[in-house]
Every structure is written in structure tokens, then in C-alpha cells.
Amino acid sequence: MIDQLRSRLATAIGEASGIPAASLQNLIEKPKNPEHGDLAVPCFVLAKQWKKSPVECAEQLQQSLVLPEGFSQAHAVGPFLNLRFDRPGFAAAVVNKILDADHPLYDAATSAQKILLEYSSPNIAKPFHVGHLRTTLIGNSLARVFRFAGHDVLTINHLGDWGTQFGFVWAGCKLWGKPENPSVSELVELYRKATSLKDRQEKDELLSGDEELPDVNAIARQYFLDLEAHEAYAQEFWQWCLDISLRYLKDTYHRLGIEFDHYIGESFYSGMLDDVQKELREASLLQESQGALGVDLGEELGFARISTPDGRSLYLTRDIASAEYRANTFGFDKAIYVVGAPQTLHFQQLVAVLHALGKTYADSIIHVPFGHVMGMKTRGEGGAIELNEFFDEAYERALSAYREQVSKRPEGLDEEVVAKGVALSAVLFSNLVRTRMKDVHFSWDHALAFQGDSGPYLQYACARINGVKEKAKQSGLSYTESVSPEYLSEDACFALAYSLAEFDAAIERTMSDYEPAHLASYALELAKEFSRAYNALKVVGEDEAIAAARLSLFEATRITLAKSIELLGISPLQRM
């Protein structure tokens, strides 16, 4: 709706100035100080056209401009022409649009795209630790937003189910025995013991009993070579590890409310790797450097290795194969990879190699990098904290924080349900509210604050609107699906409606920048604007028509706020 008004204004200014409306629309801005107006026109472009000072142009434009529909006044201030909307009309139109069951909350994409989204991608036979959390949450939010906007989204979990780590688990089983009732933690312990032995053997710092053990690195490397050669014993053991890990991972994703369309790990492409080398060789791209095969991409991107000196494949080999498979099998307008910033060079090399091979989809591959998460620890000590362990503690802390910080709690409320919702929202929002390239410095106190820039604050705002509705219902009041402007004339009504109208722009910015932080910040500002309106706009005890209109405004806010946090991956609580 704001864009529609901006377009009308650009057309009106074009008629008054002789400058094409298309070149004017992007110049129209929202004033930093809302007291100046709702939209502002900088008159510096007019100054060149009219050969007058910007201040004179603003004054002349005020005199000549015919206000378009939806505007109530124009006022020149220095080099700017500031304009005000028909505020009650604007507020009513925004509310009525949101409450219209036949009208979508967001106008879907005019040309839907096929979007592949790869994210999360944990390693098999290793724990799902908090280091994997940010890719998972960013990717999940982007998938939700693009789907909501009308795009055809396919989500892929590119599991790290191929590599030497299986060799170390295999070596661990050979040296210390295969567990009878295996869990991921037992596989991890075998991996840890084997790699620890490898380090001692390489540094010649052997402990008592190590002398009798074989070269564990040689066992692991040979196992992986056998796995790539599709030896039966190697494949059987690999499948055993995969089954154990997938059960564990899917339970963890279920806890986060996340599903994937496809689990397609690196192993899927193992049979395609020879074709990758063949195609590179036939294109005269494959070269040898220090025994390894790869592609020379010049000084900036360096030598992109395709295989190791002993013939093992690498991430790049498998990513070339996966890109080709996805293009041929699914087709895509965009293939988005949500992978940490340290892998930026890897994806630059991937795109460059695909370009060199003449792949038309090379420029459709988009790397969405992100920074680190720091401070996400449990009460215990240690490095990479297992995610389920972390969420168990988040639940305990959330229940305590809820009981301490929320004094008016509804009777009959299941506090465990609330604590689970608060815990998830606290962790998810704290990871998403900062722009993805910034490191996240996690703090339990900040994440679980009910009166801060936090997930619990958003949950509380949603529940508070439901509380207003329930209290009004007890007084025989309810919202109406069609509001008259005369009942939404207060400044607080307009301010909240303006915030509601910015939802579309928040969605568009999120998609254009691949940045859930835009939507998280929008949700936060909307919740704060509701809080201000809640304090300014009485419902119970007010005239019935005014009360109904304000309830409609609050209901439109609940719908928009709930949808915003759902798109972040957070399930809104109805009561708390």
C-alpha cells in the first residue's frame, strides 16, 4: 500500500515537473522524523531541471502539485516537500486488507521461481552441535519466506556422509570393538579415540599400549578408498553409520520444527565423480599440481583441487557433480547454498569451474555466507555443545525465566508448553536478529528477556493481543472485518497501521538480501509499535464502534506479527 501511494505521488510530481514518474519513484523516501510527514520528496533533481535552488523547487512544487488520492497535505521544509497521508483512511485500508479473508497477507510473486535451498548439512557419525545451528535456522527461514512469497522451493540437506571420518569410525571398531546397541555418541567416541591415536602416532608421543596398535591413519584412508571403490564391506559399514545418524538427526530437526524435501548426501554423487574428471579432462581444464589433480583458476582463485594425490575425491568434486545433477534433475532459477563464510573461496571456485565448463546455470548458484556463533554453552564446560543438550538447558532456563519475569500468568496454563515455546524462540531469534555476516554473541540473559529485543518479547506480544481479545469478548466486544476510517483517527492507530503496511517491504528485503535479520527486525519494531498502541488505545469501556475498530487493528497486528515470527521458524504462543 505504501508503494501504491509512492507510485501515485511520483505520477503527480511528474505531471507537475515534467520529469518522468519512473525516475522519481525511487527518490521518494520516508522521513527519519515522523513529525515531518509520511513521505518526503528531495528536490535536488528538480533543481537541475528547473535551474533553481532545491529550497525554491520545494516551494514551487508545493504550489503546483495536485495531491493524489490518499494524501491530505503537502508542506515544503527546506529542500524537501513533505507529505502526509489521509491517515484515518490509510489505517482503515491497511486493516481491512489484512482482515480480508479473500486477500493474501502478501501479494505473491508475479513470476514464481524454482529455488533450491541447501542448508544445515551436518556430518554423519558426528553430533549435531550448535555450530550447525545457524545454517539450519537461516536456511529454514529463507525457505519459509520464499514459499510464502509464492516461489517453488525445494530444500536439500546435503549430508556430510562421505569422507575419511568413516574410516576413523571403522578403525575404532576394528581396534576397540563394534558397539552392540549403537548411538551417535558411541560412534563419536570411537572417532575421537581413533583420531586421538592418529595424532599420537604422528607426533611419536605414544602412550602405554599404543606400540602394539597398527597405523590408524592408514586403516582409515584405506577404508575410504575401498568405500569409493564400492567394496561390499565398506558400503555395509557406511550404511550402518548412516542409519544410526539419520534417526538421531531427524529427531533433532523435529524438535526444531524443520523438515526437508530431500536428504541427499555427498555419497549420492560418488558414482558421478569419474564423469566430473572426464569432463574436465576433455575440456582441457584438468592439471596436476604436487600430485593432485585440479583446475588452475588464476592468481585470484588459485588451484582448485579435484582429487588428492592418492585419488580420493574432495568437496569440490562432489559439489560439481551435485550442481550438475540438480540442474538436470530439478532445474532451478536459483540454487542457494547457506554455508559459513569460511567456505567463500570454495564457492567462488565452484562457480568459476562451472563457468569454465560452459554451464549455463553457473551464475544461478548463490552462496549465502554467515558468521560464527559464540557463547552458546551449557553450564558445563567444553567446545562444541551437542544441540539437544543445549535445548534441554534452554527449556530449564526458559521455565525459570517465565516464572520470574511474568507475574500475571493465566490460570490453567501448561507452563511446560510455554517454556518449550519460549526456549525455542529465545535461541532462534537470537541467531536470526543479527545480520548473518555478523558474529552472534549469545547470552542466556539477553535471549530469555521478556522485556528486551528477544524471542520471548515477541511471544509475549502475540499472547498479549490474544489477552486483549479475550478480555473484550467477556465484555461483549469483538473486532469487525470492515473498519470505517473515522474510528481510527488517533496518531497511535496510524503509527501501528504504517508499521503493518511495511510487512511487504520486509519480505522483499529478506528475499533480495537473503537476510532473515530484516524480517526479525521488522517483527521487533511491529511488537514495539503494538505496545505503544496498547498503552494509548483503550478498548474495554470505550464506545462500541471505536472499540471494535481498535480490536480490528489489534487483530490485524496479531495476524501480521504471528506470520512474521512463523517465517522465522518460531511457533507463536496463544497464551502465556
mmCIF file of C-alpha atoms in Angstrom, residues 42 82 105 133 172 228 387 413 420 454 460 464 476 481 491 507 518 530 533 547 557 562 573:
data_model
loop_
_atom_site.group_PDB
_atom_site.id
_atom_site.type_symbol
_atom_site.label_atom_id
_atom_site.label_comp_id
_atom_site.label_asym_id
_atom_site.label_seq_id
_atom_site.Cartn_x
_atom_site.Cartn_y
_atom_site.Cartn_z
ATOM 1 C CA PRO A 42 14.049 15.608 -2.067
ATOM 2 C CA ASN A 82 6.939 16.555 2.991
ATOM 3 C CA LEU A 105 -1.330 -11.064 3.567
ATOM 4 C CA LEU A 133 22.554 -24.262 14.175
ATOM 5 C CA GLY A 172 37.815 -47.516 16.038
ATOM 6 C CA GLU A 228 34.866 -45.069 -3.080
ATOM 7 C CA LEU A 387 22.352 -29.274 20.226
ATOM 8 C CA LEU A 413 -1.833 -22.683 31.616
ATOM 9 C CA LYS A 420 9.318 -25.042 25.288
ATOM 10 C CA SER A 454 14.211 -11.079 22.127
ATOM 11 C CA TYR A 460 4.595 -12.116 24.827
ATOM 12 C CA ARG A 464 -0.925 -10.075 24.869
ATOM 13 C CA GLY A 476 -19.376 -8.446 24.672
ATOM 14 C CA GLU A 481 -13.742 -7.224 9.390
ATOM 15 C CA ASP A 491 -1.963 9.025 15.793
ATOM 16 C CA ILE A 507 9.545 -9.700 2.993
ATOM 17 C CA HIS A 518 15.378 -7.914 8.085
ATOM 18 C CA PHE A 530 1.811 -2.507 19.245
ATOM 19 C CA ALA A 533 -0.668 1.499 20.745
ATOM 20 C CA ALA A 547 -13.632 -0.441 20.500
ATOM 21 C CA THR A 557 -1.379 -6.830 14.156
ATOM 22 C CA ALA A 562 2.352 -14.185 14.090
ATOM 23 C CA LEU A 573 2.164 -18.969 21.648
#
